[in-house]
Structures are given as structure tokens and as C-alpha cells.
Short mmCIF file of C-alpha atoms in Angstrom, two decimals:
data_model
loop_
_atom_site.label_atom_id
_atom_site.label_comp_id
_atom_site.label_asym_id
_atom_site.label_seq_id
_atom_site.Cartn_x
_atom_site.Cartn_y
_atom_site.Cartn_z
CA MET X 1 106.23 119.49 74.93
CA VAL X 2 107.69 116.71 77.10
CA THR X 3 109.04 117.95 80.43
CA ALA X 4 112.25 116.72 82.04
CA ALA X 5 110.21 115.11 84.82
CA GLN X 6 108.12 113.22 82.29
CA GLN X 7 111.23 112.04 80.49
CA THR X 8 112.67 110.83 83.79
CA ALA X 9 109.45 109.05 84.71
CA SER X 10 109.45 107.21 81.40
CA ALA X 11 112.93 105.78 82.05
CA PRO X 12 112.57 103.27 84.94
CA ASP X 13 116.30 103.05 85.68
CA ALA X 14 116.97 106.79 85.54
CA PRO X 15 117.36 108.93 88.67
CA ARG X 16 114.21 110.79 89.72
CA THR X 17 114.28 114.28 91.19
CA PHE X 18 111.56 115.20 93.66
CA PRO X 19 110.05 118.69 93.78
CA LYS X 20 111.86 121.42 95.66
CA GLY X 21 110.62 121.60 99.24
CA PHE X 22 109.52 117.95 99.34
CA LEU X 23 109.64 116.89 102.98
CA TRP X 24 111.77 113.88 103.90
CA GLY X 25 111.36 112.31 107.30
CA SER X 26 110.88 109.23 109.44
CA ALA X 27 108.24 108.28 111.99
CA THR X 28 107.72 106.55 115.34
CA ALA X 29 104.97 106.09 117.94
CA SER X 30 105.16 106.72 121.68
CA TYR X 31 104.28 103.28 123.07
CA GLN X 32 106.55 101.57 120.56
CA ILE X 33 109.72 103.44 121.54
CA GLU X 34 109.49 105.47 124.74
CA GLY X 35 109.52 102.92 127.56
CA ALA X 36 109.59 104.53 131.03
CA ALA X 37 106.10 103.13 131.49
CA THR X 38 105.68 104.27 135.10
CA GLU X 39 107.99 107.29 135.27
CA ASP X 40 107.08 110.93 135.94
CA GLY X 41 103.40 110.29 136.48
CA ARG X 42 102.65 108.16 133.44
CA THR X 43 99.83 105.67 134.02
CA PRO X 44 98.73 102.62 131.99
CA SER X 45 97.25 103.00 128.54
CA ILE X 46 95.18 100.32 126.88
CA TRP X 47 98.34 99.00 125.26
CA ASP X 48 100.07 98.59 128.63
CA THR X 49 97.10 96.56 129.82
CA TYR X 50 96.79 94.57 126.61
CA ALA X 51 100.50 93.74 126.39
CA ARG X 52 100.58 92.59 130.01
CA THR X 53 97.66 90.22 129.44
CA PRO X 54 99.00 86.67 128.85
CA GLY X 55 98.56 85.42 125.31
CA ARG X 56 97.94 88.81 123.71
CA VAL X 57 101.46 89.68 122.50
CA ARG X 58 104.14 87.41 121.05
CA ASN X 59 106.55 86.12 123.71
CA GLY X 60 104.77 88.20 126.36
CA ASP X 61 106.63 91.30 125.17
CA THR X 62 105.57 94.71 126.47
CA GLY X 63 106.48 98.33 125.81
CA ASP X 64 107.65 98.85 129.39
CA THR X 65 111.18 99.58 128.18
CA ALA X 66 110.81 99.48 124.38
CA THR X 67 113.85 101.26 122.89
CA ASP X 68 114.16 103.52 125.97
CA HIS X 69 113.67 106.64 123.87
CA TYR X 70 112.46 108.46 126.99
CA HIS X 71 116.03 108.43 128.27
CA ARG X 72 117.92 108.26 124.96
CA TRP X 73 116.05 110.94 123.01
CA ARG X 74 119.11 113.14 122.54
CA GLU X 75 120.96 110.20 120.99
CA ASP X 76 118.00 109.53 118.71
CA VAL X 77 117.73 113.16 117.58
CA ALA X 78 121.47 113.16 116.90
CA LEU X 79 120.92 110.10 114.70
CA MET X 80 118.19 111.93 112.77
CA ALA X 81 120.51 114.87 112.23
CA GLU X 82 123.30 112.56 111.12
CA LEU X 83 120.94 111.00 108.60
CA GLY X 84 119.91 114.41 107.29
CA LEU X 85 116.19 114.04 108.00
CA GLY X 86 114.14 117.16 107.42
CA ALA X 87 111.26 116.10 109.66
CA TYR X 88 110.40 113.70 112.46
CA ARG X 89 106.87 112.42 113.01
CA PHE X 90 106.31 111.25 116.59
CA SER X 91 103.28 110.76 118.81
CA LEU X 92 102.47 112.16 122.21
CA ALA X 93 101.60 109.67 124.93
CA TRP X 94 98.23 110.75 126.29
CA THR X 95 98.87 109.13 129.70
CA ARG X 96 102.23 110.87 129.99
CA ILE X 97 100.51 114.24 129.59
CA GLN X 98 97.13 113.58 131.21
CA PRO X 99 97.39 110.27 133.13
CA THR X 100 93.69 109.69 133.80
CA GLY X 101 92.44 111.21 130.55
CA ARG X 102 90.88 114.01 132.61
CA GLY X 103 92.00 117.09 134.47
CA PRO X 104 95.21 119.13 134.34
CA ALA X 105 98.40 118.16 132.55
CA VAL X 106 101.44 116.65 134.22
CA GLN X 107 104.23 119.13 133.62
CA LYS X 108 106.98 116.48 133.68
CA GLY X 109 105.28 114.76 130.77
CA LEU X 110 104.93 117.97 128.81
CA ASP X 111 108.52 118.87 129.63
CA PHE X 112 109.74 115.70 127.95
CA TYR X 113 108.07 116.73 124.71
CA ARG X 114 109.20 120.34 125.10
CA ARG X 115 112.81 119.17 125.35
CA LEU X 116 112.40 116.80 122.40
CA VAL X 117 110.85 119.49 120.20
CA ASP X 118 113.47 122.08 121.17
CA GLU X 119 116.26 119.66 120.30
CA LEU X 120 114.66 118.85 116.94
CA LEU X 121 114.34 122.53 116.09
CA GLU X 122 117.92 123.19 117.14
CA LYS X 123 119.06 120.47 114.72
CA GLY X 124 116.92 121.88 111.91
CA ILE X 125 114.42 119.01 112.00
CA GLN X 126 110.72 119.83 111.68
CA PRO X 127 108.63 118.26 114.47
CA VAL X 128 105.39 116.62 113.32
CA ALA X 129 103.28 115.75 116.37
CA THR X 130 100.58 113.08 116.34
CA LEU X 131 98.12 113.46 119.19
CA TYR X 132 96.89 109.85 119.22
CA HIS X 133 98.68 106.70 118.12
CA TRP X 134 96.49 104.10 119.85
CA ASP X 135 97.47 104.59 123.54
CA LEU X 136 94.15 105.53 125.13
CA PRO X 137 94.32 106.05 128.93
CA GLN X 138 93.11 102.85 130.56
CA GLU X 139 90.80 104.83 132.85
CA LEU X 140 88.91 106.11 129.80
CA GLU X 141 88.62 102.57 128.43
CA ASP X 142 87.28 101.46 131.79
CA ALA X 143 84.60 104.15 131.36
CA GLY X 144 83.66 102.73 127.93
CA GLY X 145 86.48 103.73 125.61
CA TRP X 146 86.03 104.93 122.04
CA PRO X 147 82.51 103.49 121.67
CA GLU X 148 81.41 106.25 124.07
CA ARG X 149 80.92 109.91 123.08
CA ALA X 150 82.62 111.14 126.25
CA THR X 151 85.97 109.80 125.00
CA ALA X 152 85.84 112.17 122.02
CA GLU X 153 85.14 115.05 124.39
CA ARG X 154 88.05 114.05 126.63
CA PHE X 155 90.29 113.89 123.55
CA ALA X 156 89.47 117.49 122.70
CA GLU X 157 90.43 118.54 126.23
CA TYR X 158 93.72 116.64 126.01
CA THR X 159 94.39 118.24 122.62
CA ALA X 160 93.98 121.66 124.19
CA LEU X 161 96.57 120.82 126.86
CA ALA X 162 99.08 119.64 124.26
CA ALA X 163 98.45 122.61 121.99
CA ASP X 164 98.81 125.12 124.83
CA ALA X 165 102.18 123.59 125.75
CA LEU X 166 103.66 122.97 122.29
CA GLY X 167 101.69 125.17 119.92
CA ASP X 168 104.37 127.84 119.82
CA ARG X 169 106.98 125.27 118.72
CA VAL X 170 105.18 122.62 116.67
CA LYS X 171 103.97 123.75 113.25
CA THR X 172 102.51 120.45 111.99
CA TRP X 173 99.87 118.46 113.86
CA THR X 174 98.10 115.16 113.21
CA THR X 175 94.99 114.33 115.21
CA LEU X 176 94.72 110.54 114.83
CA ASN X 177 96.90 107.81 113.41
CA GLU X 178 95.00 105.05 111.59
CA PRO X 179 91.65 105.29 113.39
CA TRP X 180 90.59 102.20 111.42
CA CYS X 181 92.97 100.12 113.53
CA SER X 182 91.77 101.75 116.75
CA ALA X 183 88.13 101.02 115.95
CA PHE X 184 88.09 97.76 114.05
CA LEU X 185 91.15 95.91 115.34
CA GLY X 186 90.67 97.20 118.88
CA TYR X 187 86.92 96.67 119.21
CA GLY X 188 86.08 94.29 116.33
CA SER X 189 88.63 91.51 115.94
CA GLY X 190 90.40 92.18 119.25
CA VAL X 191 93.92 91.75 117.85
CA HIS X 192 94.81 95.25 119.08
CA ALA X 193 94.13 96.94 122.39
CA PRO X 194 91.76 96.98 124.14
CA GLY X 195 90.99 93.54 122.68
CA ARG X 196 87.19 93.76 122.52
CA THR X 197 85.17 91.82 119.94
CA ASP X 198 81.88 93.61 119.36
CA PRO X 199 81.04 94.73 115.79
CA VAL X 200 78.62 97.41 116.96
CA ALA X 201 81.18 98.76 119.41
CA ALA X 202 83.64 98.95 116.52
CA LEU X 203 81.23 101.06 114.46
CA ARG X 204 80.46 103.27 117.45
CA ALA X 205 84.20 103.68 118.02
CA ALA X 206 84.72 104.69 114.40
CA HIS X 207 82.10 107.40 114.72
CA HIS X 208 83.49 108.80 117.94
CA LEU X 209 86.99 108.81 116.47
CA ASN X 210 85.59 110.87 113.58
CA LEU X 211 84.02 113.23 116.08
CA ALA X 212 87.22 113.36 118.16
CA HIS X 213 89.21 114.31 115.07
CA GLY X 214 86.91 117.22 114.31
CA LEU X 215 86.86 118.46 117.90
CA ALA X 216 90.65 118.22 118.05
CA VAL X 217 91.13 120.25 114.87
CA GLN X 218 88.92 122.97 116.33
CA ALA X 219 90.92 122.94 119.57
CA LEU X 220 94.16 123.18 117.61
CA ARG X 221 92.97 126.05 115.42
CA ASP X 222 92.05 128.00 118.55
CA ARG X 223 95.50 127.59 120.11
CA VAL X 224 98.39 126.93 117.74
CA ARG X 225 100.34 129.38 115.64
CA ALA X 226 98.58 130.93 112.68
CA ASP X 227 100.77 129.14 110.13
CA ALA X 228 100.31 125.72 111.72
CA GLN X 229 99.11 122.79 109.62
CA CYS X 230 96.44 120.34 110.78
CA SER X 231 95.98 116.85 109.38
CA VAL X 232 94.82 113.31 110.05
CA THR X 233 96.59 110.09 109.05
CA LEU X 234 94.52 107.27 107.54
CA ASN X 235 95.67 103.82 106.50
CA ILE X 236 93.69 103.99 103.28
CA HIS X 237 93.30 100.44 101.97
CA HIS X 238 93.93 100.05 98.26
CA VAL X 239 91.20 97.46 97.63
CA ARG X 240 91.24 95.34 94.47
CA PRO X 241 88.64 92.75 93.42
CA LEU X 242 90.08 89.31 92.74
CA THR X 243 88.29 89.08 89.39
CA GLY X 244 86.38 91.36 87.07
CA GLY X 245 83.03 89.88 88.09
CA ASP X 246 80.20 91.84 89.63
CA ALA X 247 80.25 89.84 92.87
CA ASP X 248 83.93 90.57 93.51
CA ALA X 249 83.42 94.21 92.59
CA ASP X 250 80.70 94.40 95.23
CA ALA X 251 83.01 92.78 97.78
CA ALA X 252 85.61 95.46 97.03
CA ARG X 253 82.98 98.18 97.37
CA ARG X 254 81.90 96.80 100.74
CA ILE X 255 85.45 96.70 102.12
CA ASP X 256 86.26 100.13 100.69
CA ALA X 257 83.32 101.53 102.65
CA LEU X 258 84.43 99.89 105.92
CA ALA X 259 88.14 100.55 105.48
CA ASN X 260 88.20 103.99 103.89
CA ARG X 261 84.96 105.85 103.36
CA VAL X 262 83.84 105.33 106.96
CA PHE X 263 86.47 108.01 107.73
CA THR X 264 86.91 110.02 104.53
CA GLY X 265 83.13 110.43 104.33
CA PRO X 266 82.62 112.26 107.63
CA MET X 267 86.06 113.92 107.81
CA LEU X 268 86.26 115.17 104.22
CA ARG X 269 82.67 115.21 102.96
CA GLY X 270 80.57 115.59 106.12
CA ALA X 271 78.51 112.42 105.60
CA TYR X 272 78.66 108.66 105.95
CA PRO X 273 78.31 106.81 102.64
CA GLU X 274 74.84 105.44 102.09
CA ASP X 275 76.11 101.99 101.11
CA LEU X 276 77.97 101.67 104.44
CA LEU X 277 74.80 102.48 106.37
CA LYS X 278 72.85 99.95 104.30
CA ASP X 279 75.51 97.22 104.63
CA THR X 280 75.49 97.53 108.43
CA ALA X 281 71.79 98.23 108.98
CA HIS X 282 71.25 94.73 110.38
CA LEU X 283 73.77 95.55 113.12
CA THR X 284 72.88 99.11 114.07
CA ASP X 285 70.64 101.99 113.14
CA TRP X 286 73.55 104.43 113.68
CA SER X 287 71.45 106.36 116.21
CA PHE X 288 74.68 107.17 118.04
CA VAL X 289 75.29 109.79 115.31
CA ARG X 290 73.75 112.97 116.71
CA ASP X 291 72.70 116.14 114.95
CA GLY X 292 75.75 118.28 114.30
CA ASP X 293 78.29 115.46 114.65
CA LEU X 294 79.13 115.29 110.97
CA GLU X 295 79.56 119.03 110.72
CA GLN X 296 81.93 118.80 113.67
CA ALA X 297 83.87 115.94 112.10
CA ARG X 298 84.37 117.79 108.82
CA GLN X 299 87.04 120.41 109.44
CA PRO X 300 89.34 122.07 106.89
CA LEU X 301 92.67 120.22 106.68
CA ASP X 302 96.02 121.34 105.34
CA PHE X 303 96.92 117.86 104.12
CA LEU X 304 95.89 114.22 104.41
CA GLY X 305 98.39 111.75 105.84
CA VAL X 306 98.46 108.44 103.96
CA ASN X 307 99.91 105.22 105.35
CA TYR X 308 100.52 102.44 102.83
CA TYR X 309 102.23 99.05 103.02
CA THR X 310 100.42 96.59 100.75
CA PRO X 311 97.23 96.25 98.68
CA THR X 312 94.07 94.40 99.75
CA VAL X 313 92.58 91.77 97.41
CA VAL X 314 89.03 90.54 97.99
CA SER X 315 86.31 88.40 96.50
CA GLN X 316 82.83 87.26 97.39
CA ALA X 317 82.90 84.28 99.76
CA ASP X 318 80.38 81.50 100.27
CA GLY X 319 80.80 81.55 104.03
CA SER X 320 82.36 83.53 106.87
CA GLY X 321 85.93 83.57 108.15
CA GLY X 322 87.63 85.10 105.12
CA HIS X 323 88.84 87.99 107.26
CA THR X 324 91.59 85.79 108.69
CA SER X 325 93.60 86.38 105.50
CA ASP X 326 93.30 90.17 105.55
CA GLY X 327 96.85 90.77 106.86
CA HIS X 328 95.68 92.30 110.14
CA GLY X 329 96.20 89.32 112.44
CA ASN X 330 94.27 86.14 113.09
CA SER X 331 91.13 86.14 115.19
CA PRO X 332 87.86 84.21 115.19
CA TYR X 333 86.20 87.62 115.22
CA SER X 334 86.04 89.85 112.17
CA PRO X 335 87.19 93.48 111.97
CA TRP X 336 84.75 93.91 109.05
CA PRO X 337 81.18 94.42 110.39
CA GLY X 338 78.60 93.45 107.81
CA ALA X 339 81.14 91.88 105.46
CA ASP X 340 80.96 88.22 106.46
CA ARG X 341 80.65 87.13 102.85
CA VAL X 342 83.92 88.75 101.78
CA ALA X 343 87.09 86.69 101.42
CA PHE X 344 90.62 88.12 101.46
CA HIS X 345 93.43 86.84 99.25
CA GLN X 346 97.20 87.00 99.42
CA PRO X 347 98.49 88.95 96.40
CA PRO X 348 101.13 87.11 94.38
CA GLY X 349 104.85 87.78 94.52
CA GLU X 350 107.44 88.77 97.11
CA THR X 351 106.41 89.34 100.73
CA THR X 352 107.93 91.06 103.76
CA ALA X 353 108.50 89.47 107.16
CA MET X 354 104.93 90.49 108.00
CA GLY X 355 103.69 88.31 105.14
CA TRP X 356 102.53 91.43 103.27
CA ALA X 357 102.86 91.54 99.50
CA VAL X 358 105.37 94.01 98.06
CA ASP X 359 103.40 95.98 95.48
CA PRO X 360 104.30 99.65 94.88
CA THR X 361 101.70 99.91 92.12
CA GLY X 362 99.11 99.93 94.88
CA LEU X 363 100.62 103.11 96.28
CA TYR X 364 100.59 104.78 92.86
CA ASP X 365 96.97 103.80 92.27
CA LEU X 366 95.99 104.97 95.74
CA LEU X 367 97.59 108.39 95.34
CA ARG X 368 95.94 108.86 91.98
CA ARG X 369 92.54 107.92 93.42
CA LEU X 370 92.88 110.29 96.37
CA SER X 371 93.97 113.09 94.06
CA SER X 372 90.89 112.49 91.94
CA ASP X 373 88.48 112.19 94.88
CA PHE X 374 89.89 115.17 96.81
CA PRO X 375 91.67 117.30 94.21
CA ARG X 376 92.37 120.31 96.45
CA LEU X 377 93.78 118.35 99.39
CA PRO X 378 97.58 117.87 99.46
CA LEU X 379 98.88 114.43 100.44
CA VAL X 380 101.82 113.31 102.59
CA ILE X 381 103.01 109.71 102.88
CA THR X 382 103.15 109.52 106.67
CA GLU X 383 104.15 105.84 106.83
CA ASN X 384 105.69 103.47 104.33
CA GLY X 385 108.24 100.77 104.98
CA ALA X 386 108.79 97.08 105.52
CA ALA X 387 109.85 94.55 108.13
CA PHE X 388 112.58 92.08 107.26
CA ASP X 389 114.62 89.61 109.31
CA ASP X 390 117.56 91.94 109.95
CA TYR X 391 120.63 91.03 111.98
CA ALA X 392 124.00 92.54 112.80
CA ASP X 393 126.98 90.72 111.25
CA PRO X 394 130.18 90.00 113.21
CA GLU X 395 131.53 93.42 112.20
CA GLY X 396 128.44 95.11 113.61
CA ARG X 397 126.94 96.01 110.24
CA VAL X 398 123.32 95.53 109.22
CA ASN X 399 122.82 95.04 105.51
CA ASP X 400 119.20 95.12 104.36
CA PRO X 401 119.07 95.23 100.56
CA ALA X 402 115.44 94.07 100.50
CA ARG X 403 114.37 97.18 102.45
CA ILE X 404 116.34 99.44 100.12
CA ALA X 405 114.59 97.87 97.15
CA TYR X 406 111.19 98.20 98.83
CA VAL X 407 111.64 101.88 99.66
CA ARG X 408 113.21 102.69 96.29
CA ASP X 409 110.35 101.11 94.36
CA HIS X 410 107.70 102.79 96.49
CA LEU X 411 109.40 106.17 96.17
CA ALA X 412 109.47 105.61 92.41
CA ALA X 413 105.69 105.08 92.60
CA VAL X 414 105.31 108.32 94.56
CA HIS X 415 107.41 110.19 92.00
CA ARG X 416 105.37 108.76 89.15
CA ALA X 417 102.15 109.85 90.88
CA ILE X 418 103.55 113.38 91.30
CA VAL X 419 104.48 113.53 87.62
CA ASP X 420 100.95 112.40 86.78
CA GLY X 421 99.41 115.19 88.83
CA ALA X 422 99.18 114.03 92.46
CA ASP X 423 99.97 116.77 94.98
CA VAL X 424 102.26 114.79 97.30
CA ARG X 425 104.29 117.00 99.64
CA GLY X 426 106.39 114.57 101.69
CA TYR X 427 107.41 111.04 102.66
CA PHE X 428 108.03 109.58 106.13
CA LEU X 429 109.82 106.26 106.34
CA TRP X 430 108.44 103.80 108.88
CA SER X 431 110.23 103.49 111.10
CA LEU X 432 113.21 105.37 112.44
CA LEU X 433 114.01 102.58 114.92
CA ASP X 434 113.30 98.92 115.34
CA ASN X 435 110.69 98.84 118.09
CA PHE X 436 107.76 97.15 119.80
CA GLU X 437 105.58 96.06 116.87
CA TRP X 438 102.27 95.80 118.70
CA ALA X 439 100.94 92.22 118.93
CA HIS X 440 104.11 90.96 117.22
CA GLY X 441 106.24 92.23 120.12
CA TYR X 442 109.89 92.66 119.22
CA GLY X 443 109.80 89.96 116.54
CA LYS X 444 109.35 92.29 113.54
CA ARG X 445 111.94 94.90 112.62
CA PHE X 446 110.73 97.89 110.58
CA GLY X 447 113.50 100.29 111.53
CA ALA X 448 116.05 102.05 109.39
CA VAL X 449 118.15 101.92 112.56
CA TYR X 450 118.80 98.51 114.13
CA VAL X 451 118.25 98.29 117.89
CA ASP X 452 120.03 95.66 119.96
CA TYR X 453 117.29 95.29 122.55
CA PRO X 454 119.38 93.94 125.47
CA THR X 455 121.78 96.90 125.32
CA GLY X 456 119.75 99.54 123.47
CA THR X 457 122.62 100.08 121.03
CA ARG X 458 121.56 101.79 117.80
CA ILE X 459 123.17 100.74 114.49
CA PRO X 460 122.08 102.54 111.29
CA LYS X 461 121.31 99.91 108.67
CA ALA X 462 122.46 100.13 105.08
CA SER X 463 118.96 101.36 104.24
CA ALA X 464 119.38 104.28 106.65
CA ARG X 465 122.53 105.42 104.83
CA TRP X 466 120.81 104.97 101.49
CA TYR X 467 117.71 106.89 102.58
CA SER X 468 119.90 109.60 104.06
CA GLU X 469 121.40 110.32 100.64
CA VAL X 470 117.95 110.47 99.05
CA ALA X 471 116.73 112.84 101.77
CA ARG X 472 119.77 115.10 101.45
CA THR X 473 119.65 115.37 97.67
CA GLY X 474 115.98 114.87 96.83
CA VAL X 475 117.11 112.49 94.10
CA LEU X 476 116.01 108.86 93.91
CA PRO X 477 118.76 106.83 92.23
CA GLY X 478 117.89 104.35 89.52
CA ALA X 479 117.73 100.63 90.20
#
């Protein structure tokens, strides 16, 4: 018997109906939108320091003001309600809650998030709180940062403060956002804060992020409401070999270990993959992994957050330097420890303003793989979206048909994966607002809502109106 969903999936131009209860939302991150960098006790994070260092960020941009969400949060929540979003994924700024990364919480910082969460709940929008989206307190970096075990322990203490304050309101929690970027771009290639370039430090950071995740889940379970959901968000790389040859297949295996299994292994299986340890044995003996760490890292999760933008294509290389084409920013230092003989390749076809290939088949393949590897773990797309060169026309409208096409095609891939058996529970569009795009400054616009940075004016783009209808109805229109 052919179901209605299967019939719909087989007709590419037909509308697609998502399952009842599918969660529709959008996402942001604290440093990218909040601003108010020195208000109410907030102290510098590693991104404040990095952005203020000449030459690190395009045009010398910083997040000091960003989109001024700290003062305009009511306006932003009203926009979410207007767009009919069912959920909002945001991150807590560690230095706004615990400025030095140690000691008691600052109540003014917690009060900001209390007000935000209360307003979301009043508007019928589910708050989804991420504890860490890359803004480590600078004082903890000065003490060694993520390569040091103590940072994981401090993260668990900070998690307890946040959970005690918000655990009666927030039902859905994410420990870390994209720890791969924190470890390997922050401590390997240096294109993200704190800008260090030490491959062993990157591997140490990855381990202590795994440990921090596990400790944070335990802290959450001890404090939040009984029906709360705990998760982690990983930017799982969909890695493809350039050719069908054995050498390229081995290159893909090597990058898959460094990009994906370095986190899914400890967090979901309680062990590092043996091939990863072998590939990096010339760099470290992994003695920083102590007895009990992997049991701590592996904690039961309610779902896995998946961030996807573009696939990764690799081959074996004759020399080093291939990492400069990996889509993660240019640096003479590699974010791929032990993978010097791997080259990265630009996939064919259309690209976004980031230079990333538009390929929704990668998202379908990724969801199917995760469903096969972890069949009892639900999935949520916690980030998916695209940057384009948006502008407001003389009438104040922002038309972005390329973004509509991108999101439509990726949602079609999600729907197809669901029909084929993937347990996908929700989708969060990145991002709600144009914002500070890390080392790219304000030069890349991912938002569904256009922000005029000099005035802070918000203008919903055509894609926001389009996505609003999808979120309200749960139906993806045909092309």
C-alpha cells in the first residue's frame, strides 16, 4: 500500500505536509545579536577580545552593539509572534551570567533571560536555550581555555546557575553549539576566537568540550523540570570522497573522524574511534583523557541537534595546505590535525554569498546516515539557512528569492528523509536576524529579517513571510 506521504514525496512539485507536532522555529546566538557588551556586569568573552584585535574580523567589526537585541528584545519577540514561529533557539551569554566564569551569578544578567523567556512563553513561543555558543569568558581563556580540564568543570558550574534560574521556564536545553568550531577553528586554524593555532590544543579542547557536555547534562538533569529535554548541537559534516578510489575514500574517513566521530563517539557511544586515535598518534597520546571521562561524556539525550549548510568534498593530496578550501576560512594553519594529506574541493553548482555550495541532497543523506547510526535518537535541524547579498529597495522591501529556494529545497530534503524513516522532529531557520557573522563581521546576511545596522530597523524579508506560512500550516508548497 502506498501512503499519501509517499505519493507526495514522489511528486517533486507537489505540496508536502510535515508531521503533526513538527516544531518550526528560528535561531540566533548571543554575541551575534545582543550588543550591550559592557552593560549590567557583562565582561569580555573570547569573541570580544578576538573581534577587537586588528586584522581578525572584516572591517574591524565587533559585536559591541550587534543588532542591539539586549534593548530591543520585546520588538524581536513580537516579530517572532507575527511570523508565527513555534520556537526560538537562542544562546545564553556566559559572561552576562557569570562574568569571570567563576563564582555567583549576576542577577541582572539572569533577569534579562528571565524576561525574554517569559515574553516568549506569553506569546506561545517555546524557548530553546543553548548554554554555549562560542563566547567563553576571557578570564577562563587566560587560564588556559578549553584545552584545560578546569574549563569543563567551570562550565558545569555555570550550567547549574542557568538551570537554577530558568529551569522552571525552559523545557528544552542544548549544552554546546558546534563544538567542532570551538575546538578546531578556535585552537587549530585560529580563524575563530581565541585565535590559537596548536593542533594538540585543538584535540585537547575537543575532549574537554565532550566532557563539559556530559557534566552539563548531569547538572541539568539534577535541576530542570522533569519533562525537560536535553540535547547537543553538532555541525555534522556530510563528507564525500571526490572519486570512488580507495585513497579518496580514506581521506573521507579521516575527515569524518575529525569532524564528526570525535564528538559522536564520546557523546553517543562512550568511546573515541580507534582510527582517530591512530591518525593523530604522532601528535598526542591522548593521555589527557582520564578514567571515567568517556562515561561522563556519554549521557542520555532526548534529541540530537543537527546544523547543516553544505557538503564537504575531499580527496587525497600530495602535499599540505588543502584545508584552505574547506569553507571554514583561510589560514596557514589547519583545523584538521593529522590530515595534512587531505585536499578539499568546491562542489559544483550554485553557491551562497559565503561561497558554500547549495546541495540539499547532502542534508537528506546526512539525516539518513544519522538515523541508521543512532536509530533511537530523534533529530532536530537546529540550523539551516543561507547568506545572500540582500538589500532594501526604495520602497523598503527586501526580496530574496534565492533564500526562499534554498530553504524550500532543504525542507523538501527533510520531508523526504522523514518519509524514508528518519525521526526528525523540528527545523530552525538560521537566522532570525541579520547579525554579526563572526570573522565576516556584518558583511554576510543570513537573516530572515533584514537589519539596517545604522538604525537597527528590522524589515522582514520575503523569505520571512514565506517561511511564516510554512510554519503556520506545516505545509511546504511545491516549487
